[in-house]
PDB file of C-alpha atoms in Angstrom:
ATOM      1  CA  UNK A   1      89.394  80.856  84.987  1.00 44.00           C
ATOM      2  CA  UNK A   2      91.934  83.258  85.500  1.00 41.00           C
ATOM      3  CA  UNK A   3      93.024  82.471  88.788  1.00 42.00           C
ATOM      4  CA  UNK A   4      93.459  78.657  86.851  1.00 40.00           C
ATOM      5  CA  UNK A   5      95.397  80.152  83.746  1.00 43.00           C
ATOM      6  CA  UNK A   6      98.008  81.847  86.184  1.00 41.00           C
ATOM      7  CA  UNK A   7      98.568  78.697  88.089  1.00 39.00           C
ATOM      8  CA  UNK A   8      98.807  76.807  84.891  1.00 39.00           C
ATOM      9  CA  UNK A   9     101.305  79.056  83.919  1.00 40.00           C
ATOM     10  CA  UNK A  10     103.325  79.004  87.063  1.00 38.00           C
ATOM     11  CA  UNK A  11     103.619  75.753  86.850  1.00 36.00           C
ATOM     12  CA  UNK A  12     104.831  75.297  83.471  1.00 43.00           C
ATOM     13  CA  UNK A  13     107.284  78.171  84.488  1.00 39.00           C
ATOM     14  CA  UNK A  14     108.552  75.615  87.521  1.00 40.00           C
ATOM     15  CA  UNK A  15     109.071  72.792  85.533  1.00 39.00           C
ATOM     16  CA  UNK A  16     110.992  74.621  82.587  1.00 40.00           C
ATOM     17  CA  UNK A  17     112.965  76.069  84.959  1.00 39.00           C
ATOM     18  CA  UNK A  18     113.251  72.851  86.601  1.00 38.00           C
ATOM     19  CA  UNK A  19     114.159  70.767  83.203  1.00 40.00           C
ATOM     20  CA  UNK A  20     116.804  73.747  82.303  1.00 42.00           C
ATOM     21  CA  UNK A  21     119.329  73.194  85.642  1.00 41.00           C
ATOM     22  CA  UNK A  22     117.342  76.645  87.521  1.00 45.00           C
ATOM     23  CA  UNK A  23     117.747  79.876  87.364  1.00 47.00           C
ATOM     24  CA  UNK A  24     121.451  80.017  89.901  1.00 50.00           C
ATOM     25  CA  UNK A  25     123.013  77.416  87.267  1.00 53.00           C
ATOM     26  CA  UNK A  26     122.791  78.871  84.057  1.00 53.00           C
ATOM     27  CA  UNK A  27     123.855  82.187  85.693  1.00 54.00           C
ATOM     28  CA  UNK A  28     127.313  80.268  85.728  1.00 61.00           C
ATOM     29  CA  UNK A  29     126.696  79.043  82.171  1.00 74.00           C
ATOM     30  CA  UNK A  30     128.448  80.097  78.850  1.00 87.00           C
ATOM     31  CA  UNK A  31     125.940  82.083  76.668  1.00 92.00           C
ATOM     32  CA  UNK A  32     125.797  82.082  72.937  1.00 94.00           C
ATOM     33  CA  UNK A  33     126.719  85.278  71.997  1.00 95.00           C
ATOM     34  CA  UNK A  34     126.100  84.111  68.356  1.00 95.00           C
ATOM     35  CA  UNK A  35     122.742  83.900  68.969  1.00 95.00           C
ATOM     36  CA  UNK A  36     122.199  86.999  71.087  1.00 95.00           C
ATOM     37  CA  UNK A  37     123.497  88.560  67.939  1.00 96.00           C
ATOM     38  CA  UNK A  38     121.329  87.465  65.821  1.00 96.00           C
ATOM     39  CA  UNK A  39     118.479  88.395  68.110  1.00 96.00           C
ATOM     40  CA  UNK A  40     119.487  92.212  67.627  1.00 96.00           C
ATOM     41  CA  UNK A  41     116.461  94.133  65.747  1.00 96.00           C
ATOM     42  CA  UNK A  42     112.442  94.605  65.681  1.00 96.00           C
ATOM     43  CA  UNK A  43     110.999  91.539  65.954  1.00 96.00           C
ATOM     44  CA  UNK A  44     106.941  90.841  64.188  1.00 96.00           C
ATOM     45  CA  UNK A  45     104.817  88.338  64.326  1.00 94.00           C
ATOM     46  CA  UNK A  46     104.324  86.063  61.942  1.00 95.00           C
ATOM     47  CA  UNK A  47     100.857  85.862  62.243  1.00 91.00           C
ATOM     48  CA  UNK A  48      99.716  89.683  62.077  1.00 92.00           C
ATOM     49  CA  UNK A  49     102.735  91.071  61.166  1.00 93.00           C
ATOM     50  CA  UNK A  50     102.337  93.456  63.737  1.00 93.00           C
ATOM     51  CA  UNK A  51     106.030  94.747  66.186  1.00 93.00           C
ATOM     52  CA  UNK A  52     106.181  92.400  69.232  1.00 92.00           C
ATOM     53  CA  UNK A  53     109.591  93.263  70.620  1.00 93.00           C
ATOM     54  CA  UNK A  54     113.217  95.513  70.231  1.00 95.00           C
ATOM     55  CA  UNK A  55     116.145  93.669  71.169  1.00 95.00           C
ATOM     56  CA  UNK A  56     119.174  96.369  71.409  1.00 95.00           C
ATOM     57  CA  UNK A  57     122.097  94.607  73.573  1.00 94.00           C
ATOM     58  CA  UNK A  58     121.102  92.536  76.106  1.00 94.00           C
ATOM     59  CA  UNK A  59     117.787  94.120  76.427  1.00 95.00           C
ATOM     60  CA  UNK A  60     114.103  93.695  75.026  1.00 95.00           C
ATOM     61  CA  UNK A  61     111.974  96.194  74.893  1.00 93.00           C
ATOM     62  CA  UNK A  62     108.186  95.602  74.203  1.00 91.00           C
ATOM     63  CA  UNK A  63     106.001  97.561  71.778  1.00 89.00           C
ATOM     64  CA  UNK A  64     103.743  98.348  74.758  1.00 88.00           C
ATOM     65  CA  UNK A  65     105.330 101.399  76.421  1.00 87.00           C
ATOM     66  CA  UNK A  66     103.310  99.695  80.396  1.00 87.00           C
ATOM     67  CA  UNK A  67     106.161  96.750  79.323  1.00 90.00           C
ATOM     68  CA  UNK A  68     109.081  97.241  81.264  1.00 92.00           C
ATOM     69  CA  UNK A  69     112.082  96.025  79.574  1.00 93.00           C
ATOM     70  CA  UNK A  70     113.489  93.508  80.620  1.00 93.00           C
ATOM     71  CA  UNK A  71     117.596  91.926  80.696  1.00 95.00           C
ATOM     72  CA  UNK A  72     117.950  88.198  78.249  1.00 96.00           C
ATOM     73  CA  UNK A  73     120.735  85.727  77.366  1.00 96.00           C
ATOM     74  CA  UNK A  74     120.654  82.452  75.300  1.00 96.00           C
ATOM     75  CA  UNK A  75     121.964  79.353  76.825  1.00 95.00           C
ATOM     76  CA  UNK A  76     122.060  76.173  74.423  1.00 92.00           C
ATOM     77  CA  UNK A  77     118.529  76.223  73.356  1.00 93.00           C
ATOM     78  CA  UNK A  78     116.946  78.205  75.682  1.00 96.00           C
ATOM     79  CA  UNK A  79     116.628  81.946  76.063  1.00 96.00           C
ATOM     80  CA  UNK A  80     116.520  82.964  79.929  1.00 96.00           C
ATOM     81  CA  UNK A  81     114.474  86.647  80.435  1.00 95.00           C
ATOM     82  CA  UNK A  82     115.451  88.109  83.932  1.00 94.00           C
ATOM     83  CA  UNK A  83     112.411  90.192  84.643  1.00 89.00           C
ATOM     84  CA  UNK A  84     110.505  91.203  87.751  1.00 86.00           C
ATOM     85  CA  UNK A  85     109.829  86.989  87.464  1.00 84.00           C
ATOM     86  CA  UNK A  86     112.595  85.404  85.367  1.00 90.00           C
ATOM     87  CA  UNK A  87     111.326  83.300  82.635  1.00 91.00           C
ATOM     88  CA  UNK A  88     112.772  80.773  80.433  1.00 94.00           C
ATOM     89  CA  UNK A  89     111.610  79.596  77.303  1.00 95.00           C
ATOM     90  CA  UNK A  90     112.725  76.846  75.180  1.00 95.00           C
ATOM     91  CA  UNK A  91     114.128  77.781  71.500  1.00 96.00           C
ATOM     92  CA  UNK A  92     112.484  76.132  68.906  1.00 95.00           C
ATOM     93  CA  UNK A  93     114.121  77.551  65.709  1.00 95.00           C
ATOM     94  CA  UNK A  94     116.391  80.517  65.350  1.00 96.00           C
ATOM     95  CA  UNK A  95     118.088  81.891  61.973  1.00 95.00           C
ATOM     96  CA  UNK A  96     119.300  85.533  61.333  1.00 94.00           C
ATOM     97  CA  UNK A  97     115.615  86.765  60.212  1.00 96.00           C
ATOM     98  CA  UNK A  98     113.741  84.041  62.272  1.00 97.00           C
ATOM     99  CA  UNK A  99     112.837  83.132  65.800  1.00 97.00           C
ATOM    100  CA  UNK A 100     110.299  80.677  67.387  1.00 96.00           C
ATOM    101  CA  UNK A 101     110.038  79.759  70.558  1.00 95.00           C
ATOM    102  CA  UNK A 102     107.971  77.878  73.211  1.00 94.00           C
ATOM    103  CA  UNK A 103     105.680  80.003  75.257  1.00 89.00           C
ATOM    104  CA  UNK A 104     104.892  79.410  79.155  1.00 86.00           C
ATOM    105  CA  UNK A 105     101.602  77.244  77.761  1.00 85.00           C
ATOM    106  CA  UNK A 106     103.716  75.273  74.926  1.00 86.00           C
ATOM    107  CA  UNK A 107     102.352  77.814  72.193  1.00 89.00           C
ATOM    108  CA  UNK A 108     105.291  78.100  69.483  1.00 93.00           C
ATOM    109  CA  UNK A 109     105.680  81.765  69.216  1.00 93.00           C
ATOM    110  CA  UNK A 110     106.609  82.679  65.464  1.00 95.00           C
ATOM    111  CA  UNK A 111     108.540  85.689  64.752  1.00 96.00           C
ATOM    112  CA  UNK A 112     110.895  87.484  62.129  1.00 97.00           C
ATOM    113  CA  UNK A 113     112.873  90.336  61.955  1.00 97.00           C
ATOM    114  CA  UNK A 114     111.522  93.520  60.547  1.00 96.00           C
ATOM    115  CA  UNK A 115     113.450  95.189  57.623  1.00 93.00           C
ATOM    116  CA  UNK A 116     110.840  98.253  57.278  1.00 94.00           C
ATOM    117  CA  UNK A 117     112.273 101.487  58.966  1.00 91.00           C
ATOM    118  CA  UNK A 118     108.751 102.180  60.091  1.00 92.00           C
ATOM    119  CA  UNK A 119     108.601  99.883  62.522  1.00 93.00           C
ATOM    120  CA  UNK A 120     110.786 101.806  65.052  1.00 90.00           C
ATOM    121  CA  UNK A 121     107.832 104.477  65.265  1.00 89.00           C
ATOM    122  CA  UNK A 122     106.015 101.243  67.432  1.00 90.00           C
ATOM    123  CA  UNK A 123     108.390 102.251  70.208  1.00 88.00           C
ATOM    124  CA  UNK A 124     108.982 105.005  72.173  1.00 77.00           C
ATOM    125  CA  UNK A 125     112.039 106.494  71.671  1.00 72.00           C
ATOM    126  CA  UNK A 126     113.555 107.561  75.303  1.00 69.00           C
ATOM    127  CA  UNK A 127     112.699 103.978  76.331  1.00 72.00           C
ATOM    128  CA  UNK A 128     111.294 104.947  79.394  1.00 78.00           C
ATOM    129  CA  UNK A 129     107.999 102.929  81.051  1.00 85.00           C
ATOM    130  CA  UNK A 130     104.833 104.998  81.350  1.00 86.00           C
ATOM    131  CA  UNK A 131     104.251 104.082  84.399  1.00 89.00           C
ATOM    132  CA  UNK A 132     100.137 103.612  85.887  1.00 84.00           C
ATOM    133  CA  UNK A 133      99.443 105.659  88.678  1.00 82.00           C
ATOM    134  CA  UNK A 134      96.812 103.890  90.556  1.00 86.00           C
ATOM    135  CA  UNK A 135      94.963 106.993  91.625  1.00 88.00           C
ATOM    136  CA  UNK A 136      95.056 110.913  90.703  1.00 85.00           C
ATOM    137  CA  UNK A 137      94.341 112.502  93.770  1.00 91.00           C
ATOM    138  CA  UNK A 138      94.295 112.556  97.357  1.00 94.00           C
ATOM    139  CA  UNK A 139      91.172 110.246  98.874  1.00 95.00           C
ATOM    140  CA  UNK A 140      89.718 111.018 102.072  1.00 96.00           C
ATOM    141  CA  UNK A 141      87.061 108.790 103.823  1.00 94.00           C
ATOM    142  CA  UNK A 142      85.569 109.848 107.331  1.00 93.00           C
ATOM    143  CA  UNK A 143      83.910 107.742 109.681  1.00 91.00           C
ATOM    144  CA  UNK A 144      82.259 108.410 113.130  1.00 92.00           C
ATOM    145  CA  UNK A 145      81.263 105.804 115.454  1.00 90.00           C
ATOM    146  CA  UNK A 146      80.217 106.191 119.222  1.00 91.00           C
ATOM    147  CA  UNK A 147      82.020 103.857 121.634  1.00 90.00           C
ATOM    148  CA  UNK A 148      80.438 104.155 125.552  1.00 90.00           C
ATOM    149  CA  UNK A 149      79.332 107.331 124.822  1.00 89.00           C
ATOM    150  CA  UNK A 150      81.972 109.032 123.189  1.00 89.00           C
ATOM    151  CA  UNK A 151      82.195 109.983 119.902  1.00 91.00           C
ATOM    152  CA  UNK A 152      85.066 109.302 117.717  1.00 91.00           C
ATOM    153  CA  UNK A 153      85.706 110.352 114.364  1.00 92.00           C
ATOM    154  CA  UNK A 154      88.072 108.246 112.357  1.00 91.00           C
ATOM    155  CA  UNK A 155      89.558 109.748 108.955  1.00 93.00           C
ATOM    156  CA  UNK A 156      91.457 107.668 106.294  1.00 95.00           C
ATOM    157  CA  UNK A 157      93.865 109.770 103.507  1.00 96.00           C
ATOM    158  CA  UNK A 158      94.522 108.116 100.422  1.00 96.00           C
ATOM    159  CA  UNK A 159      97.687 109.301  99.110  1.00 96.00           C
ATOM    160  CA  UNK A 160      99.550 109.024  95.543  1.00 94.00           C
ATOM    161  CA  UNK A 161     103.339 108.296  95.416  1.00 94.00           C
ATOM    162  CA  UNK A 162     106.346 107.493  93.774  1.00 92.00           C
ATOM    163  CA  UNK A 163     106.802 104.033  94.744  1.00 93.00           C
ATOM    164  CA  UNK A 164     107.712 101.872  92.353  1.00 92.00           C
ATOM    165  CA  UNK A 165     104.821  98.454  91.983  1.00 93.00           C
ATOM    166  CA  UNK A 166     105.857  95.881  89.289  1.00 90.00           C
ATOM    167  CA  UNK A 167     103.587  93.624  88.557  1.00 90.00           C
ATOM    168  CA  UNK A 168     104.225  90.250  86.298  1.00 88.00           C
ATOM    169  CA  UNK A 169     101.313  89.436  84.269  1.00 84.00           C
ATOM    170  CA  UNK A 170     100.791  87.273  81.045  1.00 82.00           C
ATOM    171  CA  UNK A 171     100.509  88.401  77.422  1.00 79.00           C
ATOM    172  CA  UNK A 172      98.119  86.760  74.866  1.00 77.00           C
ATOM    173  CA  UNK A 173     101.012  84.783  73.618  1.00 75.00           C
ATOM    174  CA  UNK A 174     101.804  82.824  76.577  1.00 79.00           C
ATOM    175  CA  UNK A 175     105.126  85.743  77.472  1.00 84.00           C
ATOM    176  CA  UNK A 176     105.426  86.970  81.085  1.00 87.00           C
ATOM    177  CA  UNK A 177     105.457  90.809  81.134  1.00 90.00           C
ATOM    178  CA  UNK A 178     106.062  93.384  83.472  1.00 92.00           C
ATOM    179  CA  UNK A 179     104.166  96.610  84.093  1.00 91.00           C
ATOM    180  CA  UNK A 180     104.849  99.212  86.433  1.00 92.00           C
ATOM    181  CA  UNK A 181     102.452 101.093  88.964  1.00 94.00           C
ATOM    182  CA  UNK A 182     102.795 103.816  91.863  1.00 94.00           C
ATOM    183  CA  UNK A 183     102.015 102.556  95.082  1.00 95.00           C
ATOM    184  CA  UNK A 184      99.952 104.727  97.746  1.00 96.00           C
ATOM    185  CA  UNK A 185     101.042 105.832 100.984  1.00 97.00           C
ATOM    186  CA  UNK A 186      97.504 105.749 103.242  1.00 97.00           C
ATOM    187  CA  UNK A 187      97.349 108.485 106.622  1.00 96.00           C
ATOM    188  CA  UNK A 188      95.489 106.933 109.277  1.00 94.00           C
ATOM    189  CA  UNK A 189      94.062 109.406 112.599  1.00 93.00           C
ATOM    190  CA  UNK A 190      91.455 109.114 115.196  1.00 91.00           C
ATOM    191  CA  UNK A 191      90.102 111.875 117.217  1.00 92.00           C
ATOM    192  CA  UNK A 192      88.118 112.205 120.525  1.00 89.00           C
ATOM    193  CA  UNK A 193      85.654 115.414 119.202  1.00 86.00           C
ATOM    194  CA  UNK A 194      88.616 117.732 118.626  1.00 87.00           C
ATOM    195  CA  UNK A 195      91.290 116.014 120.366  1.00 89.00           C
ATOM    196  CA  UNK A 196      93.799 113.850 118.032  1.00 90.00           C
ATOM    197  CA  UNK A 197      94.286 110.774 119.227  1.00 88.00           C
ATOM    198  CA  UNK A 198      96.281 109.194 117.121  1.00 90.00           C
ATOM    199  CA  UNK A 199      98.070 109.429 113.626  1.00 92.00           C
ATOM    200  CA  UNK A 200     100.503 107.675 111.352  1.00 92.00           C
ATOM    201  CA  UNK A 201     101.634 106.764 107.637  1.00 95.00           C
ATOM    202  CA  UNK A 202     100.689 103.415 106.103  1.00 95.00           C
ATOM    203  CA  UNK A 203     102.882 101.901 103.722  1.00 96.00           C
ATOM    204  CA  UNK A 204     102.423  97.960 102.571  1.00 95.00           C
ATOM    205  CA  UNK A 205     105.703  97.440 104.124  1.00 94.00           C
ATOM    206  CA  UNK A 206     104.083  97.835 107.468  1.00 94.00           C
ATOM    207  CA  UNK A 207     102.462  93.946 106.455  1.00 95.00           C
ATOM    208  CA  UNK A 208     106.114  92.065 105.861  1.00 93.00           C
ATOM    209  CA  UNK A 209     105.930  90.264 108.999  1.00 93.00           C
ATOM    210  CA  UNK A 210     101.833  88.673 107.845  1.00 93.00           C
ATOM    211  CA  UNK A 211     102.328  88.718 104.297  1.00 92.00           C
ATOM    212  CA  UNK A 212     103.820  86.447 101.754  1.00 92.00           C
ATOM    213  CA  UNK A 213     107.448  88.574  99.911  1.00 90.00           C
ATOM    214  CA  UNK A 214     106.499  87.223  96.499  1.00 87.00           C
ATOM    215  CA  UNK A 215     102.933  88.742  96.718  1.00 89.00           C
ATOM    216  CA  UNK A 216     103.449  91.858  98.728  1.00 92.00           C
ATOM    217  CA  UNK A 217     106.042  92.657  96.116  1.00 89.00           C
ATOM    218  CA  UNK A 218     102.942  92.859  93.270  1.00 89.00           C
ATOM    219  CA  UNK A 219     100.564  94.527  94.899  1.00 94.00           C
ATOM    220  CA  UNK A 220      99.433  98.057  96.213  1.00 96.00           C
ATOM    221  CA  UNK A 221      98.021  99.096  99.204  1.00 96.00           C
ATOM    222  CA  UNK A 222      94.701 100.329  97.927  1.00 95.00           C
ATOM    223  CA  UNK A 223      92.051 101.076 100.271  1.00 95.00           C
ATOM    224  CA  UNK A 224      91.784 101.795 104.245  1.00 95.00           C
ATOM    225  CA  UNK A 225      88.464 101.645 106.286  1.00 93.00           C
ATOM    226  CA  UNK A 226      87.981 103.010 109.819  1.00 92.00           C
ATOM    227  CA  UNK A 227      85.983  99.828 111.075  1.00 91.00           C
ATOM    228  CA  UNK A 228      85.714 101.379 114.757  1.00 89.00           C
ATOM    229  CA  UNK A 229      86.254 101.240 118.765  1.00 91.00           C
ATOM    230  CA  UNK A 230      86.844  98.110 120.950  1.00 92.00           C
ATOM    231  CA  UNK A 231      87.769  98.064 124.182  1.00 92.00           C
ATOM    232  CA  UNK A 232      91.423  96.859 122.357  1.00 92.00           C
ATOM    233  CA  UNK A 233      91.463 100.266 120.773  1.00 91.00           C
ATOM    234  CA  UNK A 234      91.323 101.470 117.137  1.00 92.00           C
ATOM    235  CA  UNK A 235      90.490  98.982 114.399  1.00 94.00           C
ATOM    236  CA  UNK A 236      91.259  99.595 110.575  1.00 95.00           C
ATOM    237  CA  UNK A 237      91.072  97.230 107.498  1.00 95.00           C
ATOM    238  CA  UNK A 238      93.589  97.753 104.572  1.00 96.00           C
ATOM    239  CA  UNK A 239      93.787  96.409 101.209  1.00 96.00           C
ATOM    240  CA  UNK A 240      96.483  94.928  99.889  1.00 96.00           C
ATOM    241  CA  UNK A 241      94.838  94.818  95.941  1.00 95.00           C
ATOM    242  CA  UNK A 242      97.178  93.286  92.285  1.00 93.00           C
ATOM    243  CA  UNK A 243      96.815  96.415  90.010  1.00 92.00           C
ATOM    244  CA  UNK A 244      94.426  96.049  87.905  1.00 89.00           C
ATOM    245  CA  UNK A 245      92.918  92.542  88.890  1.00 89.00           C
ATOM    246  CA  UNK A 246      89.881  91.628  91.425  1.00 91.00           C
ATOM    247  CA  UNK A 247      92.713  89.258  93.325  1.00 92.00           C
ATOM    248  CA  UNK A 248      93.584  91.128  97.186  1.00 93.00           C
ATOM    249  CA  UNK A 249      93.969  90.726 100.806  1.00 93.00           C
ATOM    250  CA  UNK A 250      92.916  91.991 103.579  1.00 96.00           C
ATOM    251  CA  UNK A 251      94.552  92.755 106.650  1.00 96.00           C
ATOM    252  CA  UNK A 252      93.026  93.889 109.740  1.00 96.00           C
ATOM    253  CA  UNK A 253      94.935  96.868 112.064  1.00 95.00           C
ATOM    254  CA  UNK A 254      94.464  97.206 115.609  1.00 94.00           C
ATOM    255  CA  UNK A 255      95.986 100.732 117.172  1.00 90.00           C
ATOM    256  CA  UNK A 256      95.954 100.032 121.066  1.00 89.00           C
ATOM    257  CA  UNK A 257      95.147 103.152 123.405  1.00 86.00           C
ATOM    258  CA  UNK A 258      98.692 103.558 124.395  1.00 84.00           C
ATOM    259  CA  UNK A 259      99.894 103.650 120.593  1.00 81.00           C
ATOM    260  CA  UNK A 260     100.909 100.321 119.616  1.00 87.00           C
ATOM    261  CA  UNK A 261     100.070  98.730 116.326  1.00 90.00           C
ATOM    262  CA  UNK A 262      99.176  95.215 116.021  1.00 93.00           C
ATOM    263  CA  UNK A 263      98.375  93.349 112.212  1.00 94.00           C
ATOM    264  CA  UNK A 264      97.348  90.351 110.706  1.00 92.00           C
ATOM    265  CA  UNK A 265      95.359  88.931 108.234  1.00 89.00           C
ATOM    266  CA  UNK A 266      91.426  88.976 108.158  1.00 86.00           C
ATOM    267  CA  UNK A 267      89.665  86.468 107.995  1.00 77.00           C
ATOM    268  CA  UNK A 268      88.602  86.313 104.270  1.00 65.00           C
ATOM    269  CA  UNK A 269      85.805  83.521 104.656  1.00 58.00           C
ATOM    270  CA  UNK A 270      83.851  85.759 107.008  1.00 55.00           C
TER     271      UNK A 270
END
């Protein structure tokens, strides 16, 4: 069901952007700065009455401090949000103290402005994204496998960083959203009993040339295994995982015995 909801959703995204002239032509539009004033506050909604959004400028920022905030501007009757995926939605109403508009699914999303002062304690004050680490700690897996007699131990380090992951995903209303993770940088090495054989540094950039640019640019590079010895040399499996989601790849790694690295995808029927 989700996988269905997403594609539902990218599809309505196409064909608004599609009905609306794209996303390159209404960069060279006019926008209504009229509008965009209007827009400027803490925005509820209607139904709970609960904060939804701060519009300061030519930003909105979401109550959800894992929200990145994200750039806007109103053309005719549409309001364009340039995100990690831009978005448009189409404007259904829009006074000083009211806004409703048409979510990715057709939902009419129902807002007006907040006049208590209170409502600026739903949002962090600095702005800034807390952004999800994926894990804590260093990870280390060890493997040992014999291969025509010889042992081999294989060892796999997990390791935290400070790359930036930002991952679209869909809020209850039908509004894309962006939240923001740390990728992992992943130390591979094989030894012959004491001897090191090989080592190296994993990043998901090492996939560009097998992997999609839309999707490697939303997901992490979560998990390594050792699979072994072949008489082609030293075979790993990575994971290329969506934060938070059971949706991944994976991509098989072959290190020949004279130190070059050959990748592509595995095989996921298998």
């Amino acid at each position: 069901m989700e996988d269905m909801r997403r594609a539902i959703l990218w599809i309505c995204f196409a064909l608004l952007l599609t009905a609306c002239g794209g996303g390159k032509e209404v960069q060279k539009q006019e926008e209504d700065l009229t509008a965009k004033e209007m827009l400027q506050g803490i925005w509820l909604d209607d139904n709970t009455d609960m904060p939804l959004m701060r519009i300061e400028g030519d930003t909105i920022y979401y109550v959800d401090p894992q929200n990145a905030p994200a750039a806007f501007k109103i053309v005719h009757d549409t309001i364009y949000i340039y995100g990690n995926t831009p978005t448009a939605y189409k404007i259904d109403a829009q006074t000083e103290y009211s806004f409703r508009f048409h979510s990715l699914v057709d939902d009419i999303i129902c807002m007006h402005k907040s006049e208590n002062p209170e409502d600026e304690l739903s949002f962090t004050s600095s702005h800034e994204v807390e952004v999800i680490p994926t894990i804590s700690e260093v990870i280390e897996k060890d493997s040992v496998v014999m291969y025509k007699g010889t042992r081999y131990r294989g060892y796999v380090y997990i390791n935290p960083s400070q790359m930036k992951v930002i991952k679209t995903s869909y809020s209850e209303e039908g509004m894309s959203v962006d939240n923001v993770y740390y990728d992992n940088v992943i130390h591979i090495c094989v030894y012959e009993g004491k001897r090191q054989l090989y080592g190296k540094d994993i990043t998901k950039k090492e996939f560009a040339d097998v992997v999609e640019e839309e999707w490697l640019r939303q997901v992490i590079l979560s998990d390594m295994d050792f699979m072994g010895v072949k008489e082609d040399g030293y075979h790993y499996q990575a994971v290329l995982r969506v934060p938070e989601s059971s949706v991944y790849n994976l991509i098989n790694i072959v290190i020949s015995f004279d130190g070059e690295m050959k990748i592509n995808k595995a095989d996921m029927s298998e």
